[in-house]
Short mmCIF file of C-alpha atoms and ligand atoms in Angstrom, two decimals:
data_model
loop_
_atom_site.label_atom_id
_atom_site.label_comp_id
_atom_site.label_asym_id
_atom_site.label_seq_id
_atom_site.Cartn_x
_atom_site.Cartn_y
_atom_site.Cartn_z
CA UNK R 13 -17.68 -2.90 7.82
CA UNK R 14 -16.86 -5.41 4.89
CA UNK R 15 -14.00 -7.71 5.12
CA UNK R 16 -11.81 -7.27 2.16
CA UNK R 17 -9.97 -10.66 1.14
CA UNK R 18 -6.56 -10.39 2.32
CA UNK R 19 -3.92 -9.84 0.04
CA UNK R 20 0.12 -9.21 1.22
CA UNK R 21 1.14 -5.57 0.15
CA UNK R 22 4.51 -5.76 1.24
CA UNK R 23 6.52 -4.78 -1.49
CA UNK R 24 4.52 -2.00 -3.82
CA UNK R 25 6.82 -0.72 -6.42
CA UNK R 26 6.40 2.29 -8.29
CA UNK R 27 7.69 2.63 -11.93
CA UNK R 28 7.42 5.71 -14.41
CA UNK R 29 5.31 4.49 -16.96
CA UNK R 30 6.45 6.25 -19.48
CA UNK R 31 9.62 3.67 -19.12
CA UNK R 32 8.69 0.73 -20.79
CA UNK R 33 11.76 -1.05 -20.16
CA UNK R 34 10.69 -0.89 -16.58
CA UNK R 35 7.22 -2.40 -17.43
CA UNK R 36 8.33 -5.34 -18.71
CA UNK R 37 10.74 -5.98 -15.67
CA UNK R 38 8.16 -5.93 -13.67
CA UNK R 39 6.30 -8.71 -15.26
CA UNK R 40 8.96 -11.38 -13.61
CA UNK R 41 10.05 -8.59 -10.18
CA UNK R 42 8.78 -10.13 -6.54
CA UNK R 43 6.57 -7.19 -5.57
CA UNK R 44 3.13 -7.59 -4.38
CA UNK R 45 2.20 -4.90 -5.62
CA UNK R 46 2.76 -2.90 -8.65
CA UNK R 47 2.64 1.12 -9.40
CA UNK R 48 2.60 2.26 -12.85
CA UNK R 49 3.20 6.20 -12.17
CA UNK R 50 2.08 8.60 -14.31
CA UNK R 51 2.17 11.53 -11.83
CA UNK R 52 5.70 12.88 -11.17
CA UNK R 53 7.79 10.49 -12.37
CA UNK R 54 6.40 11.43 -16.06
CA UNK R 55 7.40 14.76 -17.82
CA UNK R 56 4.22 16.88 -19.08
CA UNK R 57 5.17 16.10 -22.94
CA UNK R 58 5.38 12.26 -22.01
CA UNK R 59 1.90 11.74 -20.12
CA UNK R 60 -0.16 10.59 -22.88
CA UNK R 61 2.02 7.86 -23.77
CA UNK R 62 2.51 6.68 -20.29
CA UNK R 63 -1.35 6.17 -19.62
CA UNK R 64 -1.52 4.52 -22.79
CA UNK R 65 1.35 2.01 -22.04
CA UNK R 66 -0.03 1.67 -18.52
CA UNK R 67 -3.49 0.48 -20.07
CA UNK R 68 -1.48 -1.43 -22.38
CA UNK R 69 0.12 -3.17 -19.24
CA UNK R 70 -3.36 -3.73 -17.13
CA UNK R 71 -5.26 -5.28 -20.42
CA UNK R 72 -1.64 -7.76 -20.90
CA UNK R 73 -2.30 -10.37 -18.46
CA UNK R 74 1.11 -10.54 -18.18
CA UNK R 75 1.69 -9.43 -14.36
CA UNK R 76 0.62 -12.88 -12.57
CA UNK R 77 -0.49 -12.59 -9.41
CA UNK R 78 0.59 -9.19 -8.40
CA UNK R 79 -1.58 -6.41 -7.90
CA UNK R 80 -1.81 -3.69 -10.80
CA UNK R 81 -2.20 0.03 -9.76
CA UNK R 82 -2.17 3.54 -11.34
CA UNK R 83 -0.91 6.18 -9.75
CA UNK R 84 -2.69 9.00 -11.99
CA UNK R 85 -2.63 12.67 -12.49
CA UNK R 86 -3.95 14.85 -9.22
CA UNK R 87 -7.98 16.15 -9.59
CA UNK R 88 -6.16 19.64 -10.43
CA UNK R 89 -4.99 18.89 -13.26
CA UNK R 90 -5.72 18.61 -17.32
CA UNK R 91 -4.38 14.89 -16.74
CA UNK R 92 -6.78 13.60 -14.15
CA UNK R 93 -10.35 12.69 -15.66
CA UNK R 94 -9.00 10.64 -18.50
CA UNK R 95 -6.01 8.95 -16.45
CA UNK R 96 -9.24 8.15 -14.09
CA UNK R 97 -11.54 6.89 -16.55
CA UNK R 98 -9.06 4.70 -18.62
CA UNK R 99 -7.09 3.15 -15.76
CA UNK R 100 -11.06 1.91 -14.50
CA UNK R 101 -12.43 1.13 -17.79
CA UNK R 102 -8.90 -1.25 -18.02
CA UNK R 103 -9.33 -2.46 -14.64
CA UNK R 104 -6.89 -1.42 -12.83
CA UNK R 105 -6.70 -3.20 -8.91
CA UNK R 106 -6.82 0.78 -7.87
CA UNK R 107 -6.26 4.23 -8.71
CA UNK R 108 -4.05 5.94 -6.55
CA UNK R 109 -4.44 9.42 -6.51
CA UNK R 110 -1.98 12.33 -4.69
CA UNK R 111 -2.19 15.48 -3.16
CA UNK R 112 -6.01 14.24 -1.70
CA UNK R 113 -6.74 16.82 1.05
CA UNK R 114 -9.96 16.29 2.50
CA UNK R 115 -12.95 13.72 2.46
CA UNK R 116 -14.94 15.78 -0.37
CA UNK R 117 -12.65 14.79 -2.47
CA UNK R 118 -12.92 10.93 -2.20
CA UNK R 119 -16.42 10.91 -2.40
CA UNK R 120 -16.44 12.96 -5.86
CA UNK R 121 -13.23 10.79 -7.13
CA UNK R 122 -15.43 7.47 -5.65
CA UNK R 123 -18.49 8.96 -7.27
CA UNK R 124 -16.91 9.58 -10.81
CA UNK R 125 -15.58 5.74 -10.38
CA UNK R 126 -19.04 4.51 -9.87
CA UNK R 127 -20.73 6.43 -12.65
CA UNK R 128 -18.42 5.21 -15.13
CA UNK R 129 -19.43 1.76 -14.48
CA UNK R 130 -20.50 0.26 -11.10
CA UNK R 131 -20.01 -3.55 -12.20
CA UNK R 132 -15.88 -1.90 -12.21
CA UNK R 133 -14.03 -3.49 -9.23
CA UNK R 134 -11.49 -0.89 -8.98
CA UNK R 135 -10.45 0.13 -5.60
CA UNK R 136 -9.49 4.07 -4.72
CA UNK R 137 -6.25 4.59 -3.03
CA UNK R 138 -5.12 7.97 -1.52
CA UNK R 139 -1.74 9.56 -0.81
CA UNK R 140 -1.20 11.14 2.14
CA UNK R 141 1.27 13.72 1.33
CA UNK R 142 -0.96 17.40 1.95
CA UNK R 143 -1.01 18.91 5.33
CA UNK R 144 -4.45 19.31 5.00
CA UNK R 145 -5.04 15.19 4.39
CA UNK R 146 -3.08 14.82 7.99
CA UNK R 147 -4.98 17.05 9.26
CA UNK R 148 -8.43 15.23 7.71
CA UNK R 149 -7.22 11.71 8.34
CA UNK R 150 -9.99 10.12 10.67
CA UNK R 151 -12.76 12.47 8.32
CA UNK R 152 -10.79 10.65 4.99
CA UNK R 153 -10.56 7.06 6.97
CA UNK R 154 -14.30 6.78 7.51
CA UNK R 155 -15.24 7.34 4.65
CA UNK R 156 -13.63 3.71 3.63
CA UNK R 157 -16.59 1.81 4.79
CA UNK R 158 -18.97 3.98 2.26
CA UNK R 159 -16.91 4.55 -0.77
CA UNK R 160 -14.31 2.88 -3.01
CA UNK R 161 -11.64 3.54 -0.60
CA UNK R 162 -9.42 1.03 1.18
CA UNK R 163 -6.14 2.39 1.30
CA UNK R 164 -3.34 5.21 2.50
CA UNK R 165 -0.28 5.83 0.60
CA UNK R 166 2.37 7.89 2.43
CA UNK R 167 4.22 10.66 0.86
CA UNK R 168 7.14 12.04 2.92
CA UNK R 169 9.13 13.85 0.43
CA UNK R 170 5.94 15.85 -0.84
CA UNK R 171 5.00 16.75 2.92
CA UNK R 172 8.55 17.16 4.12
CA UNK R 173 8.30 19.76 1.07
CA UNK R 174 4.58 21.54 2.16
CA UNK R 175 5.89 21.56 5.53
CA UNK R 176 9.32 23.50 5.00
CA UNK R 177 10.64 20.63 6.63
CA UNK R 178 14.03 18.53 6.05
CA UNK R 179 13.16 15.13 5.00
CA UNK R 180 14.17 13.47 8.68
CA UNK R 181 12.26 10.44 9.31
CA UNK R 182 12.22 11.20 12.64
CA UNK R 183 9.81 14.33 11.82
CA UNK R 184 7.10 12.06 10.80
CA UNK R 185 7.18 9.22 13.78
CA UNK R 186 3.83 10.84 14.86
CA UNK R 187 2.30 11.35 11.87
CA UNK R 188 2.44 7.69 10.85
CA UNK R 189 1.03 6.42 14.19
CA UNK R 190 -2.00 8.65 13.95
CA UNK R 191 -2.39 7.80 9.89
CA UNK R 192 -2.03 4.18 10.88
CA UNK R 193 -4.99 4.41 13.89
CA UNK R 194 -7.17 6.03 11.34
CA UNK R 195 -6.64 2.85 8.95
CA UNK R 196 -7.20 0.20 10.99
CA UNK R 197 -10.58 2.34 12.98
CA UNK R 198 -11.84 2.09 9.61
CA UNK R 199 -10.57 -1.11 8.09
CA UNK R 200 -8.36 0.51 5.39
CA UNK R 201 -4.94 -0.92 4.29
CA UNK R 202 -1.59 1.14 4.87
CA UNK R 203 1.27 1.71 3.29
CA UNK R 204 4.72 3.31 4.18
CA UNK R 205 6.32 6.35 2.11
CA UNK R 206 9.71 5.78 0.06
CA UNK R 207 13.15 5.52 0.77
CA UNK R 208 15.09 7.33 -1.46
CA UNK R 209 18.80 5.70 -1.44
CA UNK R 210 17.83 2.97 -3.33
CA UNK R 211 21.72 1.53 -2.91
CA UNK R 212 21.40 1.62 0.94
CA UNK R 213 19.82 -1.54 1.94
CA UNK R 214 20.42 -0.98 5.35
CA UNK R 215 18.87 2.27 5.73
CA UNK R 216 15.82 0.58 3.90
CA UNK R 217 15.79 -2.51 6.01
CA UNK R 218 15.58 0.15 9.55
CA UNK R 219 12.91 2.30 8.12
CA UNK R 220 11.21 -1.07 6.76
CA UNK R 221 11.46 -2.37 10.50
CA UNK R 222 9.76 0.32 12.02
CA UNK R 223 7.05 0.94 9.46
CA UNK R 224 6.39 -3.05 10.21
CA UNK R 225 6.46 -2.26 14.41
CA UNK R 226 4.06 0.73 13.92
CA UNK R 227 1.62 -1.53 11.95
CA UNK R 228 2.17 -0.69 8.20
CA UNK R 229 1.20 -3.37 5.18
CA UNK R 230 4.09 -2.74 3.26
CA UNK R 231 6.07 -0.21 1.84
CA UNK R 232 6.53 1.99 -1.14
CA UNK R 233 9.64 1.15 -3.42
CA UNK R 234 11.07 2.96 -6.06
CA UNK R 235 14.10 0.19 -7.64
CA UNK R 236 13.75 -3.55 -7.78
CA UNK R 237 16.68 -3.50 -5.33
CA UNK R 238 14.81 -2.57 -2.56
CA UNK R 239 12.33 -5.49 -2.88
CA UNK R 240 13.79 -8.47 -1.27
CA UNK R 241 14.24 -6.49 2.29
CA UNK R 242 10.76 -5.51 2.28
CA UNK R 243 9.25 -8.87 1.04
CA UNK R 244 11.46 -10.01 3.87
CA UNK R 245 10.75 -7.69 6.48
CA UNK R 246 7.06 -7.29 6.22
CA UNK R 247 6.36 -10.98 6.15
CA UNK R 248 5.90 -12.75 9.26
CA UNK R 249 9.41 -13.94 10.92
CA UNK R 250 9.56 -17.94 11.48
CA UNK R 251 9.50 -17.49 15.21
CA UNK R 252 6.31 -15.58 15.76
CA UNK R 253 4.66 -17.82 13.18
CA UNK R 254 5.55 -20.74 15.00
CA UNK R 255 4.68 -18.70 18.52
CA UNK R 256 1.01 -18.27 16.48
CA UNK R 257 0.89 -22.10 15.81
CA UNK R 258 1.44 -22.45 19.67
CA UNK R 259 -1.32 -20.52 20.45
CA UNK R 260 -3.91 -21.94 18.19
CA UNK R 261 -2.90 -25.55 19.00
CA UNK R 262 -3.46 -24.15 22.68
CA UNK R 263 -6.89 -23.36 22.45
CA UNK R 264 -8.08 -26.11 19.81
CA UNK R 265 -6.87 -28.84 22.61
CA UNK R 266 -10.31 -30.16 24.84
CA UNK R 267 -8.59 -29.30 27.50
CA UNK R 268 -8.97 -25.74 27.05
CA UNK R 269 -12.23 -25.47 25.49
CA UNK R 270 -14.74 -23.04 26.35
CA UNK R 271 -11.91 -20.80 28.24
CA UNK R 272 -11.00 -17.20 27.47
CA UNK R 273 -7.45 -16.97 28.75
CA UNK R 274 -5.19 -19.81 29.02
CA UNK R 275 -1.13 -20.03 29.41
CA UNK R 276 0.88 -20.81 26.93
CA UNK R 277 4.46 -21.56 26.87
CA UNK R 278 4.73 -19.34 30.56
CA UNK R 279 2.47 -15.99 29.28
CA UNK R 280 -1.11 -15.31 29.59
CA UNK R 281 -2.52 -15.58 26.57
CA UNK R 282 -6.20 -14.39 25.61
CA UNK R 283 -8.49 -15.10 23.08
CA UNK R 284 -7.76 -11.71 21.24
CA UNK R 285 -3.95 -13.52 21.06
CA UNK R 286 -5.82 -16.65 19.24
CA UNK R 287 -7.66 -14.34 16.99
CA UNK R 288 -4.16 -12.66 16.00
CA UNK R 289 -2.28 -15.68 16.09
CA UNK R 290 -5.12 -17.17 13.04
CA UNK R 291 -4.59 -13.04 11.26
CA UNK R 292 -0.64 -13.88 11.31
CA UNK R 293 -0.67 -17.46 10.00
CA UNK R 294 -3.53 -16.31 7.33
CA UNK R 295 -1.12 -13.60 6.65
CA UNK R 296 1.95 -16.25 6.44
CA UNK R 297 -0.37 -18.55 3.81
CA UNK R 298 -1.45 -15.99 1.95
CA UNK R 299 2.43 -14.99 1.43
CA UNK R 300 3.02 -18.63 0.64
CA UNK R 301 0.04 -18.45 -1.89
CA UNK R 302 1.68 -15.31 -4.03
CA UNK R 303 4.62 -17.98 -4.50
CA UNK R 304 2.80 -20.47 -6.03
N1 COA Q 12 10.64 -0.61 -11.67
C1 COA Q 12 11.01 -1.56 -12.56
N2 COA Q 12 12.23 -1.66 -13.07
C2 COA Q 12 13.13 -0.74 -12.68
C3 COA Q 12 12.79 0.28 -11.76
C4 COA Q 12 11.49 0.33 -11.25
N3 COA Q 12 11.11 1.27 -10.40
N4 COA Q 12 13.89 1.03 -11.54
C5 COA Q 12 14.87 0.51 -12.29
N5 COA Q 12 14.41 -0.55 -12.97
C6 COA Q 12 15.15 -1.41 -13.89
C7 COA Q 12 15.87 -0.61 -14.95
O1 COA Q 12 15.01 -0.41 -16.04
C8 COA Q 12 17.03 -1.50 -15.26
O2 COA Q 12 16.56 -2.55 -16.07
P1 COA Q 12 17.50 -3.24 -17.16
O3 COA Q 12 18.54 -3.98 -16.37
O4 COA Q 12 16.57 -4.12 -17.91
O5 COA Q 12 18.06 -2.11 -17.97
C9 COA Q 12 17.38 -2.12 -13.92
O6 COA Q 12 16.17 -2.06 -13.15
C10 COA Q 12 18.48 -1.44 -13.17
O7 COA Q 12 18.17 -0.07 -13.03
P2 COA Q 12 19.27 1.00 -12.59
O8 COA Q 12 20.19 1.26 -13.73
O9 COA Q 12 19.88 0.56 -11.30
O10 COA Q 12 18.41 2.26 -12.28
P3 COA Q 12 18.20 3.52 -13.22
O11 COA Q 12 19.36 4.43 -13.03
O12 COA Q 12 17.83 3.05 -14.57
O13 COA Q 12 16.90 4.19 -12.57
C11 COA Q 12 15.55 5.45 -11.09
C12 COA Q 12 16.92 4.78 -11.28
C13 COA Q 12 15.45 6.00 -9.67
C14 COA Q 12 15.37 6.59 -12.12
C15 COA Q 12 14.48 4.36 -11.32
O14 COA Q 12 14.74 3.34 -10.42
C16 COA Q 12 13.05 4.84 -11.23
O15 COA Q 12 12.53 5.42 -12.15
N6 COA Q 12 12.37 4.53 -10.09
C17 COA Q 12 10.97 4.82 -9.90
C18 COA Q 12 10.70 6.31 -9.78
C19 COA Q 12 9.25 6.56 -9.55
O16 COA Q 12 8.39 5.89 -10.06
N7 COA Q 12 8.95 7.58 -8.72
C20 COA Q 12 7.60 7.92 -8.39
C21 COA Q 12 7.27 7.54 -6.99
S1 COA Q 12 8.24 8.33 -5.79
MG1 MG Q 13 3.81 13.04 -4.18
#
């Protein structure tokens, strides 16, 4: 499996780009990562002029350090080879595309990507909002290793919708465990689904808090309110990153070298701790990097 460089995806905010106003926001907003839509946040009549103000946006140079994606037009529709073709040909980070149901369909999406022009570093991303994708998600996952995959998107309202289900976050505690142990078996990245009330900070911080606990990168954002909390949350707390220090000062001393499990600060601690403890404070720099 190849090790991607690590980059924080904490904050990935999505933004109609058919709104241009919200475009050039974004050029000075704190997200890692941003999501120029032109899926459902764009009416039918508007589409053409949001991919071409998206491509506008990619081939600026204006967006710093974050990282540029396009969420385009779903392989069913008269949208989806051009959005495709012009979000890679203006490199684009990624393409994320919705309503992906099965593996097939990332290797002809990958497969389209690399016939357009291999030297093109763009990345595939794939919601997860289809039953049928849950029900594929190891079969999707592996294919990460082979393809241009690398990461899951979460879509709750769109599966709360093909399930008949109300949106209760509760619903989906399951389904985000399994889509996050299908990620990691395979090395892909994964990030959490919206929350809607964008004036409800709290209710955003909780579900932020328990995307971070289950092992998500970030989370999806739809306002530039919500971007602070999950900057904040998502980002290593001071206490475990001084915890990590702990541990790596632990088993770079003499006295511990050459042993696999050592005690630090009263708890066993193993090298698979020291190996996690050098992940969080990689994480932590590469945080303090974006900043910079
Ligand atoms: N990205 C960048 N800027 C945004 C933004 C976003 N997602 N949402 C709002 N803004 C900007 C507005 O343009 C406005 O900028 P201004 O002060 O320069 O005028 C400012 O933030 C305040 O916006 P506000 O008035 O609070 O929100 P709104 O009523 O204009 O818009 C939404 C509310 C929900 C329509 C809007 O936030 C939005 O379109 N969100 C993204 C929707 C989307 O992409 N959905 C697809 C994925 S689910
Ligand atoms: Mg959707």
């Amino acid at each position: 499996m190849t090790q991607m460089a690590f980059r924080p995806r904490r904050s990935c905010l999505y933004m109609p780009a058919s709104n241009s106003r919200a475009l050039e926001k974004a050029k000075s907003l704190p997200a890692d990562t941003i999501i120029f839509d032109l899926e459902d946040a764009v009416a039918p009549d508007a589409k053409a002029e949001a991919r071409g103000n998206a491509c506008a946006a990619l081939r600026s140079g204006d967006y710093g350090k974050r990282e540029l994606v396009v969420r385009i037009n779903g392989m069913e529709t008269p949208w989806f080879a051009e959005d495709l073709k012009q979000a890679c040909i203006n490199k684009a980070d990624a393409v994320l595309v919705p309503k992906i149901l099965g593996p097939d369909d990332i290797i002809q999406i990958s497969t389209v990507m690399d016939e357009l022009d291999p030297s093109i570093a763009t990345k595939l991303w794939a919601m997860i909002e289809m039953p049928l994708a849950i029900l594929n998600l190891g079969s999707i996952a592996a294919l990460g290793p082979k393809t241009r995959l690398t990461t899951f998107v979460m879509g709750f309202n769109d599966l709360a919708k093909e399930m008949h289900a109300e949106h209760d976050r509760a619903i989906f505690g399951p389904v985000m465990s399994q889509a996050v142990i299908a990620a990691r078996a395979y090395g892909l990245n994964i990030i959490d689904s919206v929350y809607n009330d964008f004036n409800d900070p709290d209710g955003l911080a909780r579900e932020s808090m328990e995307a971070d606990r289950l092992g998500f990168d970030g989370k999806s954002l739809i306002h530039p309110a919500q971007i602070d909390t999950a900057n904040r949350v998502f980002a290593p707390q001071a206490e475990a990153i001084a915890e990590a220090e702990a541990i790596i000062a632990a088993f770079k001393d003499p006295i511990n070298a050459g042993k696999g499990v050592i005690v630090v600060d009263g708890k066993m601690t193993e090298l698979l701790h020291y190996r996690q403890a050098k992940q969080l404070v990689a994480t932590a720099e590469a945080i303090d990097a974006l900043a910079k």
